[in-house]
Amino acid sequence: MRNAEWVVAVLACLCWAEEAEPELEGKPLSQWVRQLRSDNRGLQVRAARTLGAAPGELHAGIVPLVLPVLKSERENDKFAAAQVLGECGPAARKAVPDLLPMLEGTQYERNRAAAAKALGQILKEAKPDAEIAKVTEALIVAFRDKYSDVRREAVKACGVIGLAAKACIPHLKTPLAQGDQLLGSHQDQEYRLVRRAAAWTCGRMGPLAAGHMDLLISRMHAEGQHCPEIVEAIGLIGPVHDNVVPNILDKMEQKDGGTVWQTESWQALQRFGAKAEAVLPFAKRFITEPRFYGTNNSREREALVIEVLRFLRVAGPKAVDCLPQVENLANYKYPYNEEDDMTPVMRKEAAKTAAILKERVGK
């Protein structure tokens, strides 16, 4: 038995000395941990997935078994250990000092990416402290890593950590616009994933990310249908100036790229409430003509109409102008009698919205 494996076995015995060692899929935990050091990549991945999916009550026992693997002399072992520790979440907080050096001290980009992701998972929603500040600083440095996987995971990790990582906000500008010159090309795919992560992290920062609003609006017009996280972020930041709502409306009216991405647009407008009343004429047209919103797929169409109905409930007093159209939807029948389970849901949502609007009329 190799020295490292012996250490793991001893730790396992100490951890479960007073009771039978837990098993996962018919194998003891310590055996899965040893498999993290396998020379076979497939076996490593299988072990990482199995340990990562272990019940939460086992995390406290798994962490001390996996920490030695994170310090392995073999670079090929570290990514699997980082994945497991990340899935253990806050229970693996003691792993943070060993994960931090992996962000820059490894030759393998998969290890750096795994370390960044794990740091986010472990420190999710953590309260600010000196360690969080140190981690955030290291993740910001990783925003400039030469590999897109590392940049994406580092940017996303800051968003997962949340407001405790708000120091990252000024540094999100570069990943938000990364690869702009390749927009629409096949080569742009890896950069787009970084941009989507950056937009998502902006949303997680809420109004504190208002300084990026103009850039987000620009990105929405350039690729909104391919990057729904952009308009989602705009919704979470809020209508910080008068141009926010008109720009969302302009993009929605173009109907380029279909209607699926508009789900996030309507959800953003729901957050704005009466501040988005300028969209009401568009909403009225949208729910008046079934073909207006661009698809023959009833599930997609009706799911989108549900979002419009939810917007009307919060869109202020002028939304009562849409009451006749909403009542029609409460009795809507698909023209060719082709209904799936979304049709009755849409009718139910329409009836609920109609009741709210009628109450406003009464007032």
PDB file of N, CA and C in Angstrom, residues 224-323:
ATOM      1  N   GLY A 224     -28.719  38.981 -26.875  1.00  0.00           N
ATOM      2  CA  GLY A 224     -29.688  38.654 -25.844  1.00  0.00           C
ATOM      3  C   GLY A 224     -30.312  37.293 -25.978  1.00  0.00           C
ATOM      4  N   GLN A 225     -30.625  36.882 -27.211  1.00  0.00           N
ATOM      5  CA  GLN A 225     -31.290  35.602 -27.408  1.00  0.00           C
ATOM      6  C   GLN A 225     -30.372  34.425 -27.101  1.00  0.00           C
ATOM      7  N   HIS A 226     -29.059  34.656 -27.096  1.00  0.00           N
ATOM      8  CA  HIS A 226     -28.101  33.591 -26.799  1.00  0.00           C
ATOM      9  C   HIS A 226     -27.571  33.663 -25.371  1.00  0.00           C
ATOM     10  N   CYS A 227     -27.907  34.725 -24.668  1.00  0.00           N
ATOM     11  CA  CYS A 227     -27.346  34.944 -23.337  1.00  0.00           C
ATOM     12  C   CYS A 227     -28.435  35.493 -22.408  1.00  0.00           C
ATOM     13  N   PRO A 228     -29.402  34.665 -22.038  1.00  0.00           N
ATOM     14  CA  PRO A 228     -30.518  35.144 -21.219  1.00  0.00           C
ATOM     15  C   PRO A 228     -30.094  35.668 -19.854  1.00  0.00           C
ATOM     16  N   GLU A 229     -28.896  35.296 -19.394  1.00  0.00           N
ATOM     17  CA  GLU A 229     -28.421  35.802 -18.107  1.00  0.00           C
ATOM     18  C   GLU A 229     -28.255  37.317 -18.114  1.00  0.00           C
ATOM     19  N   ILE A 230     -28.116  37.907 -19.310  1.00  0.00           N
ATOM     20  CA  ILE A 230     -27.929  39.351 -19.398  1.00  0.00           C
ATOM     21  C   ILE A 230     -29.184  40.081 -18.952  1.00  0.00           C
ATOM     22  N   VAL A 231     -30.326  39.755 -19.550  1.00  0.00           N
ATOM     23  CA  VAL A 231     -31.555  40.451 -19.174  1.00  0.00           C
ATOM     24  C   VAL A 231     -31.991  40.049 -17.763  1.00  0.00           C
ATOM     25  N   GLU A 232     -31.649  38.852 -17.354  1.00  0.00           N
ATOM     26  CA  GLU A 232     -31.914  38.447 -15.968  1.00  0.00           C
ATOM     27  C   GLU A 232     -31.152  39.356 -15.010  1.00  0.00           C
ATOM     28  N   ALA A 233     -29.888  39.641 -15.342  1.00  0.00           N
ATOM     29  CA  ALA A 233     -29.081  40.537 -14.507  1.00  0.00           C
ATOM     30  C   ALA A 233     -29.669  41.941 -14.492  1.00  0.00           C
ATOM     31  N   ILE A 234     -30.123  42.403 -15.647  1.00  0.00           N
ATOM     32  CA  ILE A 234     -30.741  43.731 -15.720  1.00  0.00           C
ATOM     33  C   ILE A 234     -31.946  43.788 -14.780  1.00  0.00           C
ATOM     34  N   GLY A 235     -32.738  42.722 -14.773  1.00  0.00           N
ATOM     35  CA  GLY A 235     -33.898  42.684 -13.890  1.00  0.00           C
ATOM     36  C   GLY A 235     -33.510  42.711 -12.423  1.00  0.00           C
ATOM     37  N   LEU A 236     -32.447  42.012 -12.067  1.00  0.00           N
ATOM     38  CA  LEU A 236     -32.017  41.947 -10.668  1.00  0.00           C
ATOM     39  C   LEU A 236     -31.352  43.240 -10.209  1.00  0.00           C
ATOM     40  N   ILE A 237     -30.714  43.940 -11.134  1.00  0.00           N
ATOM     41  CA  ILE A 237     -30.102  45.226 -10.788  1.00  0.00           C
ATOM     42  C   ILE A 237     -31.167  46.305 -10.643  1.00  0.00           C
ATOM     43  N   GLY A 238     -32.157  46.272 -11.551  1.00  0.00           N
ATOM     44  CA  GLY A 238     -33.278  47.207 -11.459  1.00  0.00           C
ATOM     45  C   GLY A 238     -33.233  48.296 -12.513  1.00  0.00           C
ATOM     46  N   PRO A 239     -34.349  49.018 -12.686  1.00  0.00           N
ATOM     47  CA  PRO A 239     -34.423  50.101 -13.682  1.00  0.00           C
ATOM     48  C   PRO A 239     -33.715  51.352 -13.172  1.00  0.00           C
ATOM     49  N   VAL A 240     -32.393  51.310 -13.190  1.00  0.00           N
ATOM     50  CA  VAL A 240     -31.593  52.360 -12.557  1.00  0.00           C
ATOM     51  C   VAL A 240     -31.597  53.666 -13.344  1.00  0.00           C
ATOM     52  N   HIS A 241     -32.028  53.620 -14.613  1.00  0.00           N
ATOM     53  CA  HIS A 241     -32.219  54.866 -15.359  1.00  0.00           C
ATOM     54  C   HIS A 241     -33.351  54.681 -16.365  1.00  0.00           C
ATOM     55  N   ASP A 242     -33.757  55.760 -16.985  1.00  0.00           N
ATOM     56  CA  ASP A 242     -34.957  55.755 -17.825  1.00  0.00           C
ATOM     57  C   ASP A 242     -34.830  54.910 -19.087  1.00  0.00           C
ATOM     58  N   ASN A 243     -33.626  54.557 -19.477  1.00  0.00           N
ATOM     59  CA  ASN A 243     -33.441  53.816 -20.727  1.00  0.00           C
ATOM     60  C   ASN A 243     -33.542  52.302 -20.569  1.00  0.00           C
ATOM     61  N   VAL A 244     -33.629  51.830 -19.357  1.00  0.00           N
ATOM     62  CA  VAL A 244     -33.596  50.383 -19.147  1.00  0.00           C
ATOM     63  C   VAL A 244     -34.825  49.703 -19.756  1.00  0.00           C
ATOM     64  N   VAL A 245     -36.014  50.129 -19.362  1.00  0.00           N
ATOM     65  CA  VAL A 245     -37.242  49.500 -19.860  1.00  0.00           C
ATOM     66  C   VAL A 245     -37.399  49.655 -21.372  1.00  0.00           C
ATOM     67  N   PRO A 246     -37.208  50.858 -21.941  1.00  0.00           N
ATOM     68  CA  PRO A 246     -37.329  50.985 -23.401  1.00  0.00           C
ATOM     69  C   PRO A 246     -36.385  50.068 -24.169  1.00  0.00           C
ATOM     70  N   ASN A 247     -35.191  49.839 -23.635  1.00  0.00           N
ATOM     71  CA  ASN A 247     -34.256  48.957 -24.328  1.00  0.00           C
ATOM     72  C   ASN A 247     -34.689  47.497 -24.267  1.00  0.00           C
ATOM     73  N   ILE A 248     -35.226  47.075 -23.143  1.00  0.00           N
ATOM     74  CA  ILE A 248     -35.759  45.708 -23.073  1.00  0.00           C
ATOM     75  C   ILE A 248     -36.906  45.561 -24.070  1.00  0.00           C
ATOM     76  N   LEU A 249     -37.770  46.559 -24.117  1.00  0.00           N
ATOM     77  CA  LEU A 249     -38.903  46.521 -25.044  1.00  0.00           C
ATOM     78  C   LEU A 249     -38.425  46.480 -26.487  1.00  0.00           C
ATOM     79  N   ASP A 250     -37.462  47.303 -26.833  1.00  0.00           N
ATOM     80  CA  ASP A 250     -36.931  47.310 -28.199  1.00  0.00           C
ATOM     81  C   ASP A 250     -36.422  45.925 -28.593  1.00  0.00           C
ATOM     82  N   LYS A 251     -35.696  45.298 -27.690  1.00  0.00           N
ATOM     83  CA  LYS A 251     -35.142  43.977 -27.993  1.00  0.00           C
ATOM     84  C   LYS A 251     -36.248  42.940 -28.150  1.00  0.00           C
ATOM     85  N   MET A 252     -37.255  42.996 -27.297  1.00  0.00           N
ATOM     86  CA  MET A 252     -38.350  42.033 -27.377  1.00  0.00           C
ATOM     87  C   MET A 252     -39.144  42.196 -28.662  1.00  0.00           C
ATOM     88  N   GLU A 253     -39.336  43.413 -29.100  1.00  0.00           N
ATOM     89  CA  GLU A 253     -40.119  43.651 -30.313  1.00  0.00           C
ATOM     90  C   GLU A 253     -39.420  43.140 -31.560  1.00  0.00           C
ATOM     91  N   GLN A 254     -38.111  42.978 -31.496  1.00  0.00           N
ATOM     92  CA  GLN A 254     -37.389  42.474 -32.668  1.00  0.00           C
ATOM     93  C   GLN A 254     -37.708  41.008 -32.942  1.00  0.00           C
ATOM     94  N   LYS A 255     -37.994  40.258 -31.890  1.00  0.00           N
ATOM     95  CA  LYS A 255     -38.349  38.838 -31.996  1.00  0.00           C
ATOM     96  C   LYS A 255     -37.277  38.020 -32.710  1.00  0.00           C
ATOM     97  N   ASP A 256     -36.029  38.504 -32.697  1.00  0.00           N
ATOM     98  CA  ASP A 256     -34.982  37.714 -33.348  1.00  0.00           C
ATOM     99  C   ASP A 256     -34.598  36.552 -32.446  1.00  0.00           C
ATOM    100  N   GLY A 257     -34.341  35.416 -33.057  1.00  0.00           N
ATOM    101  CA  GLY A 257     -33.929  34.247 -32.296  1.00  0.00           C
ATOM    102  C   GLY A 257     -35.067  33.548 -31.592  1.00  0.00           C
ATOM    103  N   GLY A 258     -36.313  33.837 -31.942  1.00  0.00           N
ATOM    104  CA  GLY A 258     -37.430  33.139 -31.315  1.00  0.00           C
ATOM    105  C   GLY A 258     -37.861  33.796 -30.016  1.00  0.00           C
ATOM    106  N   THR A 259     -38.695  33.093 -29.268  1.00  0.00           N
ATOM    107  CA  THR A 259     -39.310  33.682 -28.079  1.00  0.00           C
ATOM    108  C   THR A 259     -38.820  33.087 -26.773  1.00  0.00           C
ATOM    109  N   VAL A 260     -38.070  31.997 -26.831  1.00  0.00           N
ATOM    110  CA  VAL A 260     -37.707  31.310 -25.596  1.00  0.00           C
ATOM    111  C   VAL A 260     -36.982  32.244 -24.639  1.00  0.00           C
ATOM    112  N   TRP A 261     -36.021  32.988 -25.163  1.00  0.00           N
ATOM    113  CA  TRP A 261     -35.217  33.829 -24.274  1.00  0.00           C
ATOM    114  C   TRP A 261     -36.053  34.935 -23.639  1.00  0.00           C
ATOM    115  N   GLN A 262     -37.227  35.254 -24.217  1.00  0.00           N
ATOM    116  CA  GLN A 262     -38.053  36.331 -23.677  1.00  0.00           C
ATOM    117  C   GLN A 262     -38.624  35.988 -22.304  1.00  0.00           C
ATOM    118  N   THR A 263     -38.583  34.748 -21.908  1.00  0.00           N
ATOM    119  CA  THR A 263     -39.024  34.388 -20.564  1.00  0.00           C
ATOM    120  C   THR A 263     -38.307  35.245 -19.528  1.00  0.00           C
ATOM    121  N   GLU A 264     -36.992  35.338 -19.650  1.00  0.00           N
ATOM    122  CA  GLU A 264     -36.214  36.140 -18.700  1.00  0.00           C
ATOM    123  C   GLU A 264     -36.548  37.623 -18.816  1.00  0.00           C
ATOM    124  N   SER A 265     -36.901  38.069 -20.032  1.00  0.00           N
ATOM    125  CA  SER A 265     -37.263  39.474 -20.218  1.00  0.00           C
ATOM    126  C   SER A 265     -38.539  39.811 -19.451  1.00  0.00           C
ATOM    127  N   TRP A 266     -39.557  38.963 -19.594  1.00  0.00           N
ATOM    128  CA  TRP A 266     -40.804  39.208 -18.870  1.00  0.00           C
ATOM    129  C   TRP A 266     -40.597  39.089 -17.359  1.00  0.00           C
ATOM    130  N   GLN A 267     -39.737  38.187 -16.945  1.00  0.00           N
ATOM    131  CA  GLN A 267     -39.464  38.058 -15.515  1.00  0.00           C
ATOM    132  C   GLN A 267     -38.743  39.291 -14.977  1.00  0.00           C
ATOM    133  N   ALA A 268     -37.868  39.874 -15.789  1.00  0.00           N
ATOM    134  CA  ALA A 268     -37.211  41.115 -15.389  1.00  0.00           C
ATOM    135  C   ALA A 268     -38.245  42.230 -15.227  1.00  0.00           C
ATOM    136  N   LEU A 269     -39.162  42.311 -16.169  1.00  0.00           N
ATOM    137  CA  LEU A 269     -40.204  43.340 -16.115  1.00  0.00           C
ATOM    138  C   LEU A 269     -41.130  43.126 -14.918  1.00  0.00           C
ATOM    139  N   GLN A 270     -41.345  41.887 -14.547  1.00  0.00           N
ATOM    140  CA  GLN A 270     -42.139  41.612 -13.350  1.00  0.00           C
ATOM    141  C   GLN A 270     -41.476  42.229 -12.117  1.00  0.00           C
ATOM    142  N   ARG A 271     -40.166  42.177 -12.057  1.00  0.00           N
ATOM    143  CA  ARG A 271     -39.454  42.770 -10.921  1.00  0.00           C
ATOM    144  C   ARG A 271     -39.586  44.294 -10.911  1.00  0.00           C
ATOM    145  N   PHE A 272     -39.732  44.889 -12.093  1.00  0.00           N
ATOM    146  CA  PHE A 272     -39.839  46.345 -12.184  1.00  0.00           C
ATOM    147  C   PHE A 272     -41.241  46.840 -11.815  1.00  0.00           C
ATOM    148  N   GLY A 273     -42.243  45.967 -11.958  1.00  0.00           N
ATOM    149  CA  GLY A 273     -43.608  46.345 -11.609  1.00  0.00           C
ATOM    150  C   GLY A 273     -44.110  47.525 -12.415  1.00  0.00           C
ATOM    151  N   ALA A 274     -44.721  48.499 -11.720  1.00  0.00           N
ATOM    152  CA  ALA A 274     -45.329  49.654 -12.380  1.00  0.00           C
ATOM    153  C   ALA A 274     -44.304  50.512 -13.110  1.00  0.00           C
ATOM    154  N   LYS A 275     -43.027  50.375 -12.783  1.00  0.00           N
ATOM    155  CA  LYS A 275     -41.989  51.135 -13.476  1.00  0.00           C
ATOM    156  C   LYS A 275     -41.826  50.670 -14.925  1.00  0.00           C
ATOM    157  N   ALA A 276     -42.452  49.535 -15.255  1.00  0.00           N
ATOM    158  CA  ALA A 276     -42.381  49.010 -16.624  1.00  0.00           C
ATOM    159  C   ALA A 276     -43.705  49.167 -17.354  1.00  0.00           C
ATOM    160  N   GLU A 277     -44.531  50.113 -16.949  1.00  0.00           N
ATOM    161  CA  GLU A 277     -45.854  50.257 -17.574  1.00  0.00           C
ATOM    162  C   GLU A 277     -45.766  50.624 -19.048  1.00  0.00           C
ATOM    163  N   ALA A 278     -44.638  51.149 -19.499  1.00  0.00           N
ATOM    164  CA  ALA A 278     -44.472  51.469 -20.921  1.00  0.00           C
ATOM    165  C   ALA A 278     -44.567  50.223 -21.803  1.00  0.00           C
ATOM    166  N   VAL A 279     -44.422  49.057 -21.204  1.00  0.00           N
ATOM    167  CA  VAL A 279     -44.473  47.802 -21.966  1.00  0.00           C
ATOM    168  C   VAL A 279     -45.912  47.318 -22.147  1.00  0.00           C
ATOM    169  N   LEU A 280     -46.869  47.928 -21.482  1.00  0.00           N
ATOM    170  CA  LEU A 280     -48.247  47.440 -21.508  1.00  0.00           C
ATOM    171  C   LEU A 280     -48.852  47.349 -22.914  1.00  0.00           C
ATOM    172  N   PRO A 281     -48.666  48.331 -23.797  1.00  0.00           N
ATOM    173  CA  PRO A 281     -49.223  48.183 -25.156  1.00  0.00           C
ATOM    174  C   PRO A 281     -48.670  46.963 -25.885  1.00  0.00           C
ATOM    175  N   PHE A 282     -47.378  46.702 -25.697  1.00  0.00           N
ATOM    176  CA  PHE A 282     -46.762  45.514 -26.295  1.00  0.00           C
ATOM    177  C   PHE A 282     -47.354  44.244 -25.682  1.00  0.00           C
ATOM    178  N   ALA A 283     -47.522  44.241 -24.358  1.00  0.00           N
ATOM    179  CA  ALA A 283     -48.094  43.081 -23.683  1.00  0.00           C
ATOM    180  C   ALA A 283     -49.510  42.808 -24.197  1.00  0.00           C
ATOM    181  N   LYS A 284     -50.267  43.882 -24.425  1.00  0.00           N
ATOM    182  CA  LYS A 284     -51.641  43.737 -24.914  1.00  0.00           C
ATOM    183  C   LYS A 284     -51.648  43.111 -26.302  1.00  0.00           C
ATOM    184  N   ARG A 285     -50.777  43.583 -27.191  1.00  0.00           N
ATOM    185  CA  ARG A 285     -50.687  42.991 -28.528  1.00  0.00           C
ATOM    186  C   ARG A 285     -50.226  41.535 -28.435  1.00  0.00           C
ATOM    187  N   PHE A 286     -49.336  41.296 -27.530  1.00  0.00           N
ATOM    188  CA  PHE A 286     -48.745  39.976 -27.385  1.00  0.00           C
ATOM    189  C   PHE A 286     -49.787  38.923 -27.046  1.00  0.00           C
ATOM    190  N   ILE A 287     -50.714  39.257 -26.162  1.00  0.00           N
ATOM    191  CA  ILE A 287     -51.698  38.257 -25.736  1.00  0.00           C
ATOM    192  C   ILE A 287     -52.988  38.306 -26.555  1.00  0.00           C
ATOM    193  N   THR A 288     -53.081  39.271 -27.488  1.00  0.00           N
ATOM    194  CA  THR A 288     -54.286  39.369 -28.321  1.00  0.00           C
ATOM    195  C   THR A 288     -54.252  38.370 -29.463  1.00  0.00           C
ATOM    196  N   GLU A 289     -53.111  38.242 -30.109  1.00  0.00           N
ATOM    197  CA  GLU A 289     -52.984  37.402 -31.303  1.00  0.00           C
ATOM    198  C   GLU A 289     -52.084  36.201 -31.003  1.00  0.00           C
ATOM    199  N   PRO A 290     -52.639  34.984 -30.987  1.00  0.00           N
ATOM    200  CA  PRO A 290     -51.837  33.807 -30.638  1.00  0.00           C
ATOM    201  C   PRO A 290     -50.592  33.636 -31.496  1.00  0.00           C
ATOM    202  N   ARG A 291     -50.665  34.053 -32.762  1.00  0.00           N
ATOM    203  CA  ARG A 291     -49.509  33.877 -33.644  1.00  0.00           C
ATOM    204  C   ARG A 291     -48.488  34.999 -33.483  1.00  0.00           C
ATOM    205  N   PHE A 292     -48.874  36.038 -32.763  1.00  0.00           N
ATOM    206  CA  PHE A 292     -47.979  37.195 -32.657  1.00  0.00           C
ATOM    207  C   PHE A 292     -46.662  36.825 -31.992  1.00  0.00           C
ATOM    208  N   TYR A 293     -46.738  35.913 -31.035  1.00  0.00           N
ATOM    209  CA  TYR A 293     -45.511  35.630 -30.296  1.00  0.00           C
ATOM    210  C   TYR A 293     -44.719  34.477 -30.857  1.00  0.00           C
ATOM    211  N   GLY A 294     -44.920  34.176 -32.115  1.00  0.00           N
ATOM    212  CA  GLY A 294     -43.882  33.587 -32.928  1.00  0.00           C
ATOM    213  C   GLY A 294     -43.609  32.103 -32.895  1.00  0.00           C
ATOM    214  N   THR A 295     -44.554  31.270 -32.497  1.00  0.00           N
ATOM    215  CA  THR A 295     -44.250  29.849 -32.533  1.00  0.00           C
ATOM    216  C   THR A 295     -45.525  29.038 -32.603  1.00  0.00           C
ATOM    217  N   ASN A 296     -45.444  27.845 -33.207  1.00  0.00           N
ATOM    218  CA  ASN A 296     -46.580  26.938 -33.242  1.00  0.00           C
ATOM    219  C   ASN A 296     -46.526  25.925 -32.099  1.00  0.00           C
ATOM    220  N   ASN A 297     -45.461  25.989 -31.327  1.00  0.00           N
ATOM    221  CA  ASN A 297     -45.306  25.067 -30.216  1.00  0.00           C
ATOM    222  C   ASN A 297     -46.134  25.561 -29.040  1.00  0.00           C
ATOM    223  N   SER A 298     -47.228  24.861 -28.735  1.00  0.00           N
ATOM    224  CA  SER A 298     -48.148  25.369 -27.718  1.00  0.00           C
ATOM    225  C   SER A 298     -47.502  25.448 -26.348  1.00  0.00           C
ATOM    226  N   ARG A 299     -46.688  24.485 -25.991  1.00  0.00           N
ATOM    227  CA  ARG A 299     -46.059  24.522 -24.673  1.00  0.00           C
ATOM    228  C   ARG A 299     -45.189  25.772 -24.527  1.00  0.00           C
ATOM    229  N   GLU A 300     -44.370  26.042 -25.505  1.00  0.00           N
ATOM    230  CA  GLU A 300     -43.501  27.212 -25.456  1.00  0.00           C
ATOM    231  C   GLU A 300     -44.329  28.488 -25.445  1.00  0.00           C
ATOM    232  N   ARG A 301     -45.317  28.551 -26.323  1.00  0.00           N
ATOM    233  CA  ARG A 301     -46.146  29.744 -26.448  1.00  0.00           C
ATOM    234  C   ARG A 301     -46.898  30.018 -25.141  1.00  0.00           C
ATOM    235  N   GLU A 302     -47.525  29.011 -24.606  1.00  0.00           N
ATOM    236  CA  GLU A 302     -48.365  29.216 -23.430  1.00  0.00           C
ATOM    237  C   GLU A 302     -47.543  29.470 -22.174  1.00  0.00           C
ATOM    238  N   ALA A 303     -46.371  28.864 -22.085  1.00  0.00           N
ATOM    239  CA  ALA A 303     -45.486  29.142 -20.955  1.00  0.00           C
ATOM    240  C   ALA A 303     -45.059  30.609 -20.971  1.00  0.00           C
ATOM    241  N   LEU A 304     -44.853  31.142 -22.162  1.00  0.00           N
ATOM    242  CA  LEU A 304     -44.451  32.537 -22.284  1.00  0.00           C
ATOM    243  C   LEU A 304     -45.610  33.476 -21.945  1.00  0.00           C
ATOM    244  N   VAL A 305     -46.819  33.136 -22.379  1.00  0.00           N
ATOM    245  CA  VAL A 305     -47.993  33.946 -22.059  1.00  0.00           C
ATOM    246  C   VAL A 305     -48.211  33.998 -20.551  1.00  0.00           C
ATOM    247  N   ILE A 306     -47.918  32.906 -19.862  1.00  0.00           N
ATOM    248  CA  ILE A 306     -48.047  32.890 -18.404  1.00  0.00           C
ATOM    249  C   ILE A 306     -47.162  33.965 -17.770  1.00  0.00           C
ATOM    250  N   GLU A 307     -45.965  34.135 -18.312  1.00  0.00           N
ATOM    251  CA  GLU A 307     -45.069  35.179 -17.782  1.00  0.00           C
ATOM    252  C   GLU A 307     -45.653  36.571 -18.033  1.00  0.00           C
ATOM    253  N   VAL A 308     -46.300  36.765 -19.200  1.00  0.00           N
ATOM    254  CA  VAL A 308     -46.938  38.048 -19.493  1.00  0.00           C
ATOM    255  C   VAL A 308     -48.070  38.309 -18.498  1.00  0.00           C
ATOM    256  N   LEU A 309     -48.851  37.281 -18.225  1.00  0.00           N
ATOM    257  CA  LEU A 309     -49.961  37.417 -17.280  1.00  0.00           C
ATOM    258  C   LEU A 309     -49.448  37.797 -15.893  1.00  0.00           C
ATOM    259  N   ARG A 310     -48.352  37.219 -15.494  1.00  0.00           N
ATOM    260  CA  ARG A 310     -47.778  37.543 -14.183  1.00  0.00           C
ATOM    261  C   ARG A 310     -47.244  38.972 -14.156  1.00  0.00           C
ATOM    262  N   PHE A 311     -46.752  39.428 -15.296  1.00  0.00           N
ATOM    263  CA  PHE A 311     -46.326  40.823 -15.395  1.00  0.00           C
ATOM    264  C   PHE A 311     -47.514  41.762 -15.220  1.00  0.00           C
ATOM    265  N   LEU A 312     -48.634  41.445 -15.852  1.00  0.00           N
ATOM    266  CA  LEU A 312     -49.809  42.309 -15.779  1.00  0.00           C
ATOM    267  C   LEU A 312     -50.317  42.473 -14.342  1.00  0.00           C
ATOM    268  N   ARG A 313     -50.117  41.488 -13.509  1.00  0.00           N
ATOM    269  CA  ARG A 313     -50.578  41.571 -12.116  1.00  0.00           C
ATOM    270  C   ARG A 313     -49.844  42.648 -11.325  1.00  0.00           C
ATOM    271  N   VAL A 314     -48.617  42.960 -11.742  1.00  0.00           N
ATOM    272  CA  VAL A 314     -47.799  43.904 -10.962  1.00  0.00           C
ATOM    273  C   VAL A 314     -47.499  45.180 -11.739  1.00  0.00           C
ATOM    274  N   ALA A 315     -48.073  45.313 -12.938  1.00  0.00           N
ATOM    275  CA  ALA A 315     -47.681  46.397 -13.844  1.00  0.00           C
ATOM    276  C   ALA A 315     -48.371  47.725 -13.569  1.00  0.00           C
ATOM    277  N   GLY A 316     -49.089  47.817 -12.474  1.00  0.00           N
ATOM    278  CA  GLY A 316     -49.699  49.095 -12.131  1.00  0.00           C
ATOM    279  C   GLY A 316     -51.122  49.231 -12.629  1.00  0.00           C
ATOM    280  N   PRO A 317     -51.785  50.350 -12.319  1.00  0.00           N
ATOM    281  CA  PRO A 317     -53.222  50.535 -12.622  1.00  0.00           C
ATOM    282  C   PRO A 317     -53.561  50.496 -14.101  1.00  0.00           C
ATOM    283  N   LYS A 318     -52.644  50.899 -14.977  1.00  0.00           N
ATOM    284  CA  LYS A 318     -52.943  50.919 -16.407  1.00  0.00           C
ATOM    285  C   LYS A 318     -53.091  49.526 -17.009  1.00  0.00           C
ATOM    286  N   ALA A 319     -52.700  48.492 -16.264  1.00  0.00           N
ATOM    287  CA  ALA A 319     -52.810  47.124 -16.776  1.00  0.00           C
ATOM    288  C   ALA A 319     -54.262  46.705 -16.979  1.00  0.00           C
ATOM    289  N   VAL A 320     -55.211  47.431 -16.382  1.00  0.00           N
ATOM    290  CA  VAL A 320     -56.627  47.068 -16.549  1.00  0.00           C
ATOM    291  C   VAL A 320     -57.066  47.190 -18.009  1.00  0.00           C
ATOM    292  N   ASP A 321     -56.333  47.939 -18.805  1.00  0.00           N
ATOM    293  CA  ASP A 321     -56.660  48.045 -20.231  1.00  0.00           C
ATOM    294  C   ASP A 321     -56.553  46.693 -20.935  1.00  0.00           C
ATOM    295  N   CYS A 322     -55.827  45.776 -20.326  1.00  0.00           N
ATOM    296  CA  CYS A 322     -55.637  44.452 -20.935  1.00  0.00           C
ATOM    297  C   CYS A 322     -56.672  43.438 -20.460  1.00  0.00           C
ATOM    298  N   LEU A 323     -57.632  43.860 -19.647  1.00  0.00           N
ATOM    299  CA  LEU A 323     -58.578  42.923 -19.056  1.00  0.00           C
ATOM    300  C   LEU A 323     -59.356  42.106 -20.092  1.00  0.00           C
TER     301      LEU A 323
END
